[in-house]
């Protein structure tokens, strides 16, 4: 069975989970803790980011875009990529554009998130239990610093990424121009990617990315700032309509 190396709270991982579920592919999750994941992921893939999919025929497939393409090839379920050449190119271009947005949206949201280290730690540790949890909690003073370095959580970078995120929200609104979907007239990888990678702005309920309820003020303010943006409503709609779950999942 396929295995997904992942973080619980990661919009890139949620994109990968969504594509696998959408294509009705059974897989197991191997959940890693941010910071502690590096040696293992590096050893397996030569780079350090998750999601990584362990496959029987193609080894370790990493990058949510490549995982989506792999899922399309081996899965059943509706097509994620348009059959028409021009539409497929458009969908792929939007997928690529939103990869960059995903990095900006994360940094922009981690700004307010890391103002409250305890809350940030709880988000990162997620549902991990037992010794793994307590060890993570005890060492987060160091891991938290590594995370702020890896993601360049500096005021000027956070401000620039916030600006880029706002532009992405406006871009989606304009590109949709009142339609339901970004490319053609049905759900594609472009919608799935944009909706997933904007999770740090919208945290849709139907998204499998938990954000604890007792949010500190900076996080509440961050979410409130965008709550009325039409693109946020659109991401909620995409998840509600198309985020199928547990389809033959092997857990
Ligand atoms: N291009 C990658 C980006 C993945 C990515 O940024 N993953 C983050 C989690 S959201 C990660 O693993 N960060 C930790 C690290 O890079 O060490 C993809 O599409 O999968």
mmCIF file of N, CA, C and O and ligand atoms in Angstrom, residues 7 10-12 37 48-51 63-64 99 103 106 151, ligand 1:
data_model
loop_
_atom_site.group_PDB
_atom_site.id
_atom_site.type_symbol
_atom_site.label_atom_id
_atom_site.label_comp_id
_atom_site.label_asym_id
_atom_site.label_seq_id
_atom_site.Cartn_x
_atom_site.Cartn_y
_atom_site.Cartn_z
ATOM 1 N N UNK A 7 3.085 16.076 7.209
ATOM 2 C CA UNK A 7 2.765 16.779 8.448
ATOM 3 C C UNK A 7 1.248 16.852 8.507
ATOM 4 O O UNK A 7 0.590 16.966 7.480
ATOM 5 N N UNK A 10 -0.335 20.913 7.345
ATOM 6 C CA UNK A 10 0.407 21.419 6.195
ATOM 7 C C UNK A 10 -0.524 21.488 5.010
ATOM 8 O O UNK A 10 -1.202 20.521 4.670
ATOM 9 N N UNK A 11 -0.565 22.664 4.408
ATOM 10 C CA UNK A 11 -1.470 22.827 3.262
ATOM 11 C C UNK A 11 -0.952 22.085 2.025
ATOM 12 O O UNK A 11 -1.737 21.602 1.221
ATOM 13 N N UNK A 12 0.382 21.969 1.877
ATOM 14 C CA UNK A 12 0.898 21.176 0.766
ATOM 15 C C UNK A 12 0.546 19.696 0.963
ATOM 16 O O UNK A 12 0.247 18.981 -0.001
ATOM 17 N N UNK A 37 11.668 15.947 11.080
ATOM 18 C CA UNK A 37 11.493 15.175 9.848
ATOM 19 C C UNK A 37 12.738 15.174 8.973
ATOM 20 O O UNK A 37 12.904 14.314 8.114
ATOM 21 N N UNK A 48 14.230 18.118 1.694
ATOM 22 C CA UNK A 48 13.714 17.945 3.057
ATOM 23 C C UNK A 48 12.227 18.227 3.250
ATOM 24 O O UNK A 48 11.729 18.210 4.370
ATOM 25 N N UNK A 49 11.505 18.491 2.154
ATOM 26 C CA UNK A 49 10.092 18.850 2.333
ATOM 27 C C UNK A 49 9.158 17.663 2.175
ATOM 28 O O UNK A 49 9.427 16.726 1.428
ATOM 29 N N UNK A 50 8.052 17.745 2.907
ATOM 30 C CA UNK A 50 6.943 16.817 2.719
ATOM 31 C C UNK A 50 5.828 17.600 2.020
ATOM 32 O O UNK A 50 5.809 18.827 2.095
ATOM 33 N N UNK A 51 4.908 16.959 1.351
ATOM 34 C CA UNK A 51 4.630 15.532 1.277
ATOM 35 C C UNK A 51 5.582 14.746 0.384
ATOM 36 O O UNK A 51 6.097 15.261 -0.602
ATOM 37 N N UNK A 63 6.880 16.365 -3.752
ATOM 38 C CA UNK A 63 6.292 17.543 -4.393
ATOM 39 C C UNK A 63 4.819 17.246 -4.621
ATOM 40 O O UNK A 63 4.469 16.234 -5.238
ATOM 41 N N UNK A 64 3.952 18.107 -4.095
ATOM 42 C CA UNK A 64 2.516 17.843 -4.200
ATOM 43 C C UNK A 64 2.068 17.812 -5.658
ATOM 44 O O UNK A 64 1.114 17.119 -6.006
ATOM 45 N N UNK A 99 1.714 27.301 -6.309
ATOM 46 C CA UNK A 99 2.815 26.771 -5.494
ATOM 47 C C UNK A 99 3.494 27.940 -4.772
ATOM 48 O O UNK A 99 3.697 27.902 -3.553
ATOM 49 N N UNK A 103 3.685 29.136 -0.497
ATOM 50 C CA UNK A 103 4.814 29.511 0.354
ATOM 51 C C UNK A 103 4.573 30.873 1.007
ATOM 52 O O UNK A 103 4.866 31.070 2.188
ATOM 53 N N UNK A 106 1.752 30.641 3.775
ATOM 54 C CA UNK A 106 2.251 30.025 5.011
ATOM 55 C C UNK A 106 3.074 31.035 5.815
ATOM 56 O O UNK A 106 2.854 31.197 7.018
ATOM 57 N N UNK A 151 11.499 29.086 7.461
ATOM 58 C CA UNK A 151 10.467 29.810 6.736
ATOM 59 C C UNK A 151 10.723 31.323 6.671
ATOM 60 O O UNK A 151 9.850 32.067 6.219
HETATM 61 N N1 LIG B 1 6.919 22.174 -3.472
HETATM 62 C C1 LIG B 1 6.570 21.385 -2.326
HETATM 63 C C2 LIG B 1 6.483 22.270 -1.102
HETATM 64 C C3 LIG B 1 6.246 21.480 0.152
HETATM 65 C C4 LIG B 1 6.488 22.239 1.436
HETATM 66 O O1 LIG B 1 6.723 23.443 1.454
HETATM 67 N N2 LIG B 1 6.391 21.489 2.537
HETATM 68 C C5 LIG B 1 6.587 22.024 3.856
HETATM 69 C C6 LIG B 1 5.387 21.762 4.729
HETATM 70 S S1 LIG B 1 3.979 22.753 4.233
HETATM 71 C C7 LIG B 1 7.772 21.354 4.508
HETATM 72 O O2 LIG B 1 7.990 20.183 4.373
HETATM 73 N N3 LIG B 1 8.545 22.155 5.266
HETATM 74 C C8 LIG B 1 9.627 21.687 6.060
HETATM 75 C C9 LIG B 1 10.939 21.685 5.331
HETATM 76 O O3 LIG B 1 10.976 22.054 4.137
HETATM 77 O O4 LIG B 1 11.929 21.322 5.967
HETATM 78 C C10 LIG B 1 5.267 20.646 -2.602
HETATM 79 O O5 LIG B 1 4.492 21.058 -3.486
HETATM 80 O O6 LIG B 1 5.042 19.616 -2.001
#
